[in-house]
Short mmCIF file of C-alpha atoms in Angstrom, two decimals:
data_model
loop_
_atom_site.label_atom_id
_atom_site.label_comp_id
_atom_site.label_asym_id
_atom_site.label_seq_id
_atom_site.Cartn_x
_atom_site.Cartn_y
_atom_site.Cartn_z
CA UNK E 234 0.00 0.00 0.00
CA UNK E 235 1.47 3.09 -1.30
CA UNK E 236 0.43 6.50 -0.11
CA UNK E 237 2.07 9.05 -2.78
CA UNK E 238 1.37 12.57 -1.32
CA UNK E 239 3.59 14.20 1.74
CA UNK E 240 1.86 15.30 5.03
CA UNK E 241 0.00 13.16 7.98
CA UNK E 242 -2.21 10.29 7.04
CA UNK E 243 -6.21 11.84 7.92
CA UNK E 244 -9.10 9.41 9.51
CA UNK E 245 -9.53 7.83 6.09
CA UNK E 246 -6.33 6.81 5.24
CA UNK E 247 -5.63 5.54 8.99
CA UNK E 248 -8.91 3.28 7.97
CA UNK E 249 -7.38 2.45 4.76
CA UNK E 250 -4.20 1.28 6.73
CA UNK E 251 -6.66 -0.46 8.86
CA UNK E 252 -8.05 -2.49 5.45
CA UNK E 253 -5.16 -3.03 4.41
CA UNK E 254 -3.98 -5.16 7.32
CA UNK E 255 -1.02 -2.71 7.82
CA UNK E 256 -2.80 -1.81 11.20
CA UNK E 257 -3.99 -5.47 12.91
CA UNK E 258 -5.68 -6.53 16.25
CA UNK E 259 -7.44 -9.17 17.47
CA UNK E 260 -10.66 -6.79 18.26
CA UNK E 261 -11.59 -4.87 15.58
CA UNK E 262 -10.78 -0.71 15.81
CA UNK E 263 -14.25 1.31 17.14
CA UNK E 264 -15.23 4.10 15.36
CA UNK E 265 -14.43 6.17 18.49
CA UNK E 266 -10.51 5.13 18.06
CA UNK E 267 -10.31 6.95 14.56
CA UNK E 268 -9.64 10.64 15.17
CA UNK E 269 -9.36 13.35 12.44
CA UNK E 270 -5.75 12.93 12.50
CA UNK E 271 -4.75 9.85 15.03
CA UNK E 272 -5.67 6.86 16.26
CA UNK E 273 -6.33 6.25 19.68
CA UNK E 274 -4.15 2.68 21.21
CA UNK E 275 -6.05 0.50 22.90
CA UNK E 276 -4.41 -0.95 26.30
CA UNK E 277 -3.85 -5.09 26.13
CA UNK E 278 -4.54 -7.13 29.51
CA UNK E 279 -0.55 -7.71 29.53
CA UNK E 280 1.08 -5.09 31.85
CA UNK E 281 4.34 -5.66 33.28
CA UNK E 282 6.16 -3.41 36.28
CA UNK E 283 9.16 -2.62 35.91
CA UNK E 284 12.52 -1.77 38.00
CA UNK E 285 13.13 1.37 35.59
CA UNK E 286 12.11 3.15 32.59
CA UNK E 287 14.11 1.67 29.32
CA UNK E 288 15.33 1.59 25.79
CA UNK E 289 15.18 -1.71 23.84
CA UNK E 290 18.28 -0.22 21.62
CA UNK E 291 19.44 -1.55 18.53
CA UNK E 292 18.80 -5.36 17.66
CA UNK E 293 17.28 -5.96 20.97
CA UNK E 294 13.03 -6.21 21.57
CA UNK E 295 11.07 -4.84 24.38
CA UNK E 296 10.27 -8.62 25.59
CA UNK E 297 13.55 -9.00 25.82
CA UNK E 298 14.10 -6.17 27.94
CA UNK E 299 11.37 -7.20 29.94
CA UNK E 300 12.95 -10.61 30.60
CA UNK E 301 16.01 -8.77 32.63
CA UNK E 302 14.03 -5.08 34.45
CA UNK E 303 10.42 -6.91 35.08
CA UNK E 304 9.60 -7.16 38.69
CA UNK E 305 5.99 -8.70 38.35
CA UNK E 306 3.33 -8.95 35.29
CA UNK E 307 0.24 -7.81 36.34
CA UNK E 308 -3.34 -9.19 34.29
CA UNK E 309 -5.43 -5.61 33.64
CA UNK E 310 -8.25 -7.78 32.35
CA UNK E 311 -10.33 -6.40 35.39
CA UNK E 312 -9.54 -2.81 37.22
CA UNK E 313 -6.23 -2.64 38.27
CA UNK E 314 -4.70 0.14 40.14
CA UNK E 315 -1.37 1.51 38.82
CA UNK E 316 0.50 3.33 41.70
CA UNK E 317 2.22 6.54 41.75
CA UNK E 318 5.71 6.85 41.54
CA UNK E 319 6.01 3.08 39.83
CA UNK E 320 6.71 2.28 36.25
CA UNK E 321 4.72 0.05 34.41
CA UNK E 322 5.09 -1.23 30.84
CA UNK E 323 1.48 -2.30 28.73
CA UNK E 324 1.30 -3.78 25.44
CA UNK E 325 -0.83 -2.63 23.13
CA UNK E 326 -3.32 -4.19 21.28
CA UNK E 327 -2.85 -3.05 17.60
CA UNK E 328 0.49 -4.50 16.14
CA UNK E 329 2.02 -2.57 12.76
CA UNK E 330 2.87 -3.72 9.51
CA UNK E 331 3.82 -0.24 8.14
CA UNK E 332 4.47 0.18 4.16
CA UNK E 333 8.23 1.54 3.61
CA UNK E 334 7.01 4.69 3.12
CA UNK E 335 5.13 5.07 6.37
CA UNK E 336 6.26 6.24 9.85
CA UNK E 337 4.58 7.31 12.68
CA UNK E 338 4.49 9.46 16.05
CA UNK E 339 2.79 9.12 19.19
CA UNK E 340 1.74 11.06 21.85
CA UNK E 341 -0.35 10.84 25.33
CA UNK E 342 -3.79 11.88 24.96
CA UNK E 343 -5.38 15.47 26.37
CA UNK E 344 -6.66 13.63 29.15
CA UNK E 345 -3.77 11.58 30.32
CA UNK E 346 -1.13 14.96 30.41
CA UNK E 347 -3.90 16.76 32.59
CA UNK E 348 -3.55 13.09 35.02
CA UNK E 349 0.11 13.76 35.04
CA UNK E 350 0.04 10.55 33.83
CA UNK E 351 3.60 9.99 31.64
CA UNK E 352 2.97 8.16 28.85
CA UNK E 353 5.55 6.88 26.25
CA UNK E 354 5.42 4.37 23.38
CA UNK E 355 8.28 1.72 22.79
CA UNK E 356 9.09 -0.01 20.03
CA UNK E 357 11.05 -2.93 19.30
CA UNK E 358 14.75 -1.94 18.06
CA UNK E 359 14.11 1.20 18.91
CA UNK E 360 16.91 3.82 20.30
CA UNK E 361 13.70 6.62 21.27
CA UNK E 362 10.70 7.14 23.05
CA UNK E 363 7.89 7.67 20.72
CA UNK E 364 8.66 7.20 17.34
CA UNK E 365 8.08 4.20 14.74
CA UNK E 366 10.30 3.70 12.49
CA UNK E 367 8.95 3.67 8.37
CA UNK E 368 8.36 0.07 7.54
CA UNK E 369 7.96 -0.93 11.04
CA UNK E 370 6.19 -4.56 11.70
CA UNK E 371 5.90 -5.72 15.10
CA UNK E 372 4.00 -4.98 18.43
CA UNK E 373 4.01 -1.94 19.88
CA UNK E 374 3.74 -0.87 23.87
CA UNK E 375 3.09 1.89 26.28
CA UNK E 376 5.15 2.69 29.34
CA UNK E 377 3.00 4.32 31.85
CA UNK E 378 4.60 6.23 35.21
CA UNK E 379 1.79 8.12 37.03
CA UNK E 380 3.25 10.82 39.04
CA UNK E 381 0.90 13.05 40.69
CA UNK E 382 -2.21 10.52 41.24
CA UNK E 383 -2.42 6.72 41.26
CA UNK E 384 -4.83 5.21 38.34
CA UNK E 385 -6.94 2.48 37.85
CA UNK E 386 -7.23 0.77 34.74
CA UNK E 387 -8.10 -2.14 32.84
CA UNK E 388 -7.87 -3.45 29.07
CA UNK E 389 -9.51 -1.66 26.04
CA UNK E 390 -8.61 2.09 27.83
CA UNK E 391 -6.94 4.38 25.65
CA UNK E 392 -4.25 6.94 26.52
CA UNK E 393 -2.10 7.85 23.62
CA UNK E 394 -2.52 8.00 20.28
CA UNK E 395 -0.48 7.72 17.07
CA UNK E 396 -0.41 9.65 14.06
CA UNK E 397 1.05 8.30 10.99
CA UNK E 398 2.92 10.30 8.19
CA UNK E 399 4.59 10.00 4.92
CA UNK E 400 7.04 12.57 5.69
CA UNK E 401 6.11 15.45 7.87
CA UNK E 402 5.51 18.09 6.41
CA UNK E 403 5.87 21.50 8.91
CA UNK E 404 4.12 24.66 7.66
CA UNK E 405 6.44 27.80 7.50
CA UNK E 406 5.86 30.99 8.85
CA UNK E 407 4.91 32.67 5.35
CA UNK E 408 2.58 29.60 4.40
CA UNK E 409 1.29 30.31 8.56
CA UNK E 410 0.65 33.71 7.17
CA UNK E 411 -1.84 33.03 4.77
CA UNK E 412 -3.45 30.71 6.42
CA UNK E 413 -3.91 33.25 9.03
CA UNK E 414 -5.02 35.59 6.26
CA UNK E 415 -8.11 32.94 5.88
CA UNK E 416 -8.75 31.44 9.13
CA UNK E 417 -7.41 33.67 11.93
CA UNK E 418 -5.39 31.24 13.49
CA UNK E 419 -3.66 34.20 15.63
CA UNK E 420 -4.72 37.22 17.45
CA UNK E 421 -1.72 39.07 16.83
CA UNK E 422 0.94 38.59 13.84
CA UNK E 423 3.86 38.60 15.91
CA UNK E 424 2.88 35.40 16.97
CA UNK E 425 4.24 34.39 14.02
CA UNK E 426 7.60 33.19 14.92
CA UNK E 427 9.05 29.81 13.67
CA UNK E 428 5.76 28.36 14.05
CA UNK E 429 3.51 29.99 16.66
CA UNK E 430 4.30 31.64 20.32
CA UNK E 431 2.06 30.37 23.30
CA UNK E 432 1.72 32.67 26.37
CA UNK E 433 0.92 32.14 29.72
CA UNK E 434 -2.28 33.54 31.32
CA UNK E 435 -1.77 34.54 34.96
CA UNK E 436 -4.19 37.14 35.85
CA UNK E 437 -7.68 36.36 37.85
CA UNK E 438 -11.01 37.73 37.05
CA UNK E 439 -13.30 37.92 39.91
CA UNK E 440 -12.99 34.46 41.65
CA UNK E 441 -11.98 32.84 38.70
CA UNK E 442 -8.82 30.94 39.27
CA UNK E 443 -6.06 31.62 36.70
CA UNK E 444 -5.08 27.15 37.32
CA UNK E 445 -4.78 24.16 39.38
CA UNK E 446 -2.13 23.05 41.57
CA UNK E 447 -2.51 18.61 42.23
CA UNK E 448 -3.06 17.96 45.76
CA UNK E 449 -0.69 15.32 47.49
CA UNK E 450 -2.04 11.89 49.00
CA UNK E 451 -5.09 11.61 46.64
CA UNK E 452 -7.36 8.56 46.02
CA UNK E 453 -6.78 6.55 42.70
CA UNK E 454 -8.67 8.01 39.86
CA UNK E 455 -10.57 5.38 38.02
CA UNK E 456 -10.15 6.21 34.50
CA UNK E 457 -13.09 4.91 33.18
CA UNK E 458 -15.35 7.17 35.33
CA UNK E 459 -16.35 10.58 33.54
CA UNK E 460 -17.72 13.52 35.25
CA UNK E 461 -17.21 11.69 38.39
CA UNK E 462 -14.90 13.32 40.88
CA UNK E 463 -15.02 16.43 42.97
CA UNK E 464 -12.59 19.00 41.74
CA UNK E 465 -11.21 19.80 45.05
CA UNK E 466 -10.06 16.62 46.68
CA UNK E 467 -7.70 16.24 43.74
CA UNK E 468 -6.96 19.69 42.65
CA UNK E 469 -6.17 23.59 44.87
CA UNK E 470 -7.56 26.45 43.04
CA UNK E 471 -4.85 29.25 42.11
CA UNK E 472 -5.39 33.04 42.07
CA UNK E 473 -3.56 35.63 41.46
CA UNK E 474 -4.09 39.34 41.50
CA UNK E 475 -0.40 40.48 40.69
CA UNK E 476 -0.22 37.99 37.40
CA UNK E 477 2.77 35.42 38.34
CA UNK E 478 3.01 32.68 39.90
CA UNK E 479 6.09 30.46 41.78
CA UNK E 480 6.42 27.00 40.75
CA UNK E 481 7.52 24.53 43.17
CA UNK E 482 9.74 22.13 42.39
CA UNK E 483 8.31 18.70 42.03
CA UNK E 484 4.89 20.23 42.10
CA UNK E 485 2.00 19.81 39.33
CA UNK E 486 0.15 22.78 37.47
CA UNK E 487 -2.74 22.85 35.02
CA UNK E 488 -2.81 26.65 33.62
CA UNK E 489 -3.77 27.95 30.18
CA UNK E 490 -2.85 29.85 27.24
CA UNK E 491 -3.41 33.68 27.13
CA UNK E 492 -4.44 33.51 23.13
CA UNK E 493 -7.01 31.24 21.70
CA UNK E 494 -5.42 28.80 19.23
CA UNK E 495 -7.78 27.75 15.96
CA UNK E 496 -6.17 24.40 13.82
CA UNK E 497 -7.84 24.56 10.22
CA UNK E 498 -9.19 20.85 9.48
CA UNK E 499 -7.05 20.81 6.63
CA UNK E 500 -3.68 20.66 9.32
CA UNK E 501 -2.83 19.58 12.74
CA UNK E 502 -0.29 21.01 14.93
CA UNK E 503 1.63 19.77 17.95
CA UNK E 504 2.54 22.02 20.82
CA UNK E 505 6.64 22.13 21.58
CA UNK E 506 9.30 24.16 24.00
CA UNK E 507 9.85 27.41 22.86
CA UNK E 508 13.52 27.68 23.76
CA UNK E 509 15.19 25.02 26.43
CA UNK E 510 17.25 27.39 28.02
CA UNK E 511 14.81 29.61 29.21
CA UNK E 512 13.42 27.83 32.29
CA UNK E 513 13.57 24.75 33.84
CA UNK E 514 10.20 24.07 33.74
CA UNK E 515 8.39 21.42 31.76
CA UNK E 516 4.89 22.53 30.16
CA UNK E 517 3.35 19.97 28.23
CA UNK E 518 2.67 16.27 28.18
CA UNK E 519 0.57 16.04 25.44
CA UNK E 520 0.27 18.85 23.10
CA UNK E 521 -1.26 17.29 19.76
CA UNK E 522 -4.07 19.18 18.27
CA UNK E 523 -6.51 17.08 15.48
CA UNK E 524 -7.47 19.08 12.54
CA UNK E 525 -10.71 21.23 13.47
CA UNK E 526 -9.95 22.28 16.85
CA UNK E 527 -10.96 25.67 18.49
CA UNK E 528 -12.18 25.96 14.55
CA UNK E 529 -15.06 28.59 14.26
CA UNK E 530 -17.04 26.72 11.37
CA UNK E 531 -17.18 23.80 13.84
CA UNK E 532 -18.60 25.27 16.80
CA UNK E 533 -15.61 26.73 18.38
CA UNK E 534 -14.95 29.91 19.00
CA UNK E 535 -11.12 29.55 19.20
CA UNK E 536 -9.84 27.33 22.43
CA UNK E 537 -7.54 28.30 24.71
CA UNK E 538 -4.42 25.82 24.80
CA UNK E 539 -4.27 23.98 28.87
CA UNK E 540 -0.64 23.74 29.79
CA UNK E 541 0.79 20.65 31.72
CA UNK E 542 3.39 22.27 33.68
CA UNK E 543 6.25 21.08 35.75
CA UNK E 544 9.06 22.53 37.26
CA UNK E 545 12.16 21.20 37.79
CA UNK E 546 14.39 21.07 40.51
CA UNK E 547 14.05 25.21 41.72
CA UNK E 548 11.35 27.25 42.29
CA UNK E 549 10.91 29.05 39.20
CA UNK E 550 8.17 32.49 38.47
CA UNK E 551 6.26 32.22 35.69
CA UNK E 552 4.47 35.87 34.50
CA UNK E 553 1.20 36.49 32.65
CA UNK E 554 2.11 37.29 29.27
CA UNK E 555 5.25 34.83 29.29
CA UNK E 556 5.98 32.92 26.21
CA UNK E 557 5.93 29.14 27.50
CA UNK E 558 6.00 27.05 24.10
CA UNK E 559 4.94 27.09 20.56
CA UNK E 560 2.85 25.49 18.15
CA UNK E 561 3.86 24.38 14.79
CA UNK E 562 1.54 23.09 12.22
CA UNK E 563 1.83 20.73 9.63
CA UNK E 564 0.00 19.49 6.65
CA UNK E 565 -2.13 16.82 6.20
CA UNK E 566 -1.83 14.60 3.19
CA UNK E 567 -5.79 15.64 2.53
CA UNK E 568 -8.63 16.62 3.74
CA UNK E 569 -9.68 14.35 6.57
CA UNK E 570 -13.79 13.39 6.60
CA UNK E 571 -14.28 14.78 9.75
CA UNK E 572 -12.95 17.51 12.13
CA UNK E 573 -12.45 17.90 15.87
CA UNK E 574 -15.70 19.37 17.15
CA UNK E 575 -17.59 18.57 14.29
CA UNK E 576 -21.31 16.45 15.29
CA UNK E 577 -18.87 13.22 14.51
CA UNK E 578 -16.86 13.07 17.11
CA UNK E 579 -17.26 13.18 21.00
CA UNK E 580 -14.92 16.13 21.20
CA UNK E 581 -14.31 17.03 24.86
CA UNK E 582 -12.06 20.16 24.94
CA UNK E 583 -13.99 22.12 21.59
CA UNK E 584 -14.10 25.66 23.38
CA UNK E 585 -12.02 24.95 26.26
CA UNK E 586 -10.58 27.69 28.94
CA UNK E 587 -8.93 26.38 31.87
CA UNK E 588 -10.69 22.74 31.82
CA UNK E 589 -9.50 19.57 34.05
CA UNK E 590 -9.66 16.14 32.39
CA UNK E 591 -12.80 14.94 31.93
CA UNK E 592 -12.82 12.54 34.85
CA UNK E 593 -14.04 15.44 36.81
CA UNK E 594 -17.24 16.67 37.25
CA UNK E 595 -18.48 19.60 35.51
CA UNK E 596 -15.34 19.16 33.37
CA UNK E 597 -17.14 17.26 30.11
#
């Protein structure tokens, strides 16, 4: 199966990779798994903790990894509870049989960075956290570390997905330009900066909070359970009349961007650090954005982007207005036959502000 034009595969042609038996599983892929520009990976009931978080490296599989860092193998068939601070490695239940042309990318889902939940895919052979190699045929897995709350889980739960490309194709600032010239993706032009700048909002309005700061010694969260748990015996509120904020070290934020971000459903884009050196402060876990989102055609009005942030190992003052991270856009191959918000899809963060995961209530 060939796939001639450049740019991320859309919904269809993830189905057509589907058909074409270079995506397998035993249970056949729900429509709900099929995003505009992803696919959603289903958790298997083999899950496996592990003494430390690992590389398979060159000529060497993750089973055989497994065989020397495993410290017991755990059935998620039933609920489970993963605990924080552990390491746990899941196999997936969709194996690859990629064409030679085909690579592909994953990420955690919105939901899982806004758990604090880190979430990285592993390949066999593989020298890096995340990426599939073009051609790639063999199983694929999903190390999971929660770090702020413990989780409970069981097979068939999603929380990353994986986009698939034949060659990615970033869009440049002039191309960002013109789309900007149709669709408004920015508020101001100067924005516009290899790809485009993401501020931090800091400043309270009334006795809305500008984030969330994770409480320690929580209860699991089960992750099945929407719209279920009481904001604040997981989460403090955070205000701020003078617009910054001190990170502590070790300590988990949810804020949000100062500008509303729009993705055309003709591209995608992928939040990523603005410059390394300027903080040591993490601020996203997941940071992919399907075609369609905060689009206003679709029922958005623009959405504001949530930040994941960590800092490091000092206490570090953000300000309102501070550039965090950026987003850059790339193109899709085509169209895709449905868009993030659109009637479709069960879109839960079309129109967000500050928003929680959707475990909580009031938060779908």
């Amino acid at each position: 199966m060939l796939f001639k034009k450049k740019g991320a595969l859309p919904a269809q042609q993830i189905i057509d990779l589907y058909n074409g038996s270079c995506i397998k599983s035993v249970k056949p892929l729900t429509d709900n798994q099929i995003q505009p520009a992803s696919m959603d990976l289903r958790l298997s009931k083999k899950c496996w903790e592990v003494e430390a978080s690992f590389l398979p490296g060159h000529k060497t599989s993750v089973r055989q990894k497994l065989s020397k860092l495993k410290k017991r193998e755990i059935d998620i068939s039933t609920f489970r509870t993963l605990t924080k601070g552990k390491i746990y490695i899941i196999q997936i239940q969709e194996e690859l049989s990629l064409p030679d042309n085909i690579s592909a990318v994953a990420n955690a889902k919105s939901s899982t960075g806004r758990l604090d939940i880190l979430t990285r895919l592993i390949s066999d052979n593989s020298s890096c956290f995340d990426r599939i190699r073009k051609g790639y045929k063999g199983r694929v897995y999903v190390e999971i570390a929660p770090i702020s709350f413990s989780i409970t889980i069981r097979e068939g739960i999603t929380l990353n997905q994986l986009r698939f490309h034949n060659e990615q194709k970033i869009i440049a600032d002039q191309q960002l330009e013109k789309l900007n010239s149709r669709f408004g993706i920015v508020e101001n032009t100067t924005q516009i900066d290899n790809g485009i700048t993401i501020s931090v909002n800091l400043k309270s309005k009334g006795d809305e909070p500008i984030g969330f700061k994770a409480r320690k010694n929580c209860p699991a969260i089960n992750l099945s359970k929407l719209n279920f748990y009481k904001v604040e015996t997981f989460w403090e509120k955070l205000f701020s009349r003078k617009g910054y904020i001190t990170l502590a070290p070790g300590a988990f934020y949810i804020l949000r961007s100062k500008e509303y971000i729009t993705i055309p459903p003709q591209t995608a884009a992928e939040m990523v650090p603005y410059e390394v050196r300027m903080g040591e402060f993490r601020v996203h876990y997941a940071g992919f954005f399907d075609p369609g989102f905060g689009h206003h055609s679709l029922g958005g009005k623009g959405s504001k982007a949530v930040l994941e942030v960590r800092s490091y190992e000092l206490p570090f003052t953000l300000e309102d207005g501070q550039i965090v991270c950026r987003i850059i856009y790339e193109r899709l191959t085509e169209n895709p036959d449905k868009s993030y918000g659109s009637e479709k899809l069960n879109s839960n963060y079309q129109a967000q502000n500050l928003k929680l995961s959707k475990h909580f209530k009031n938060s779908i």
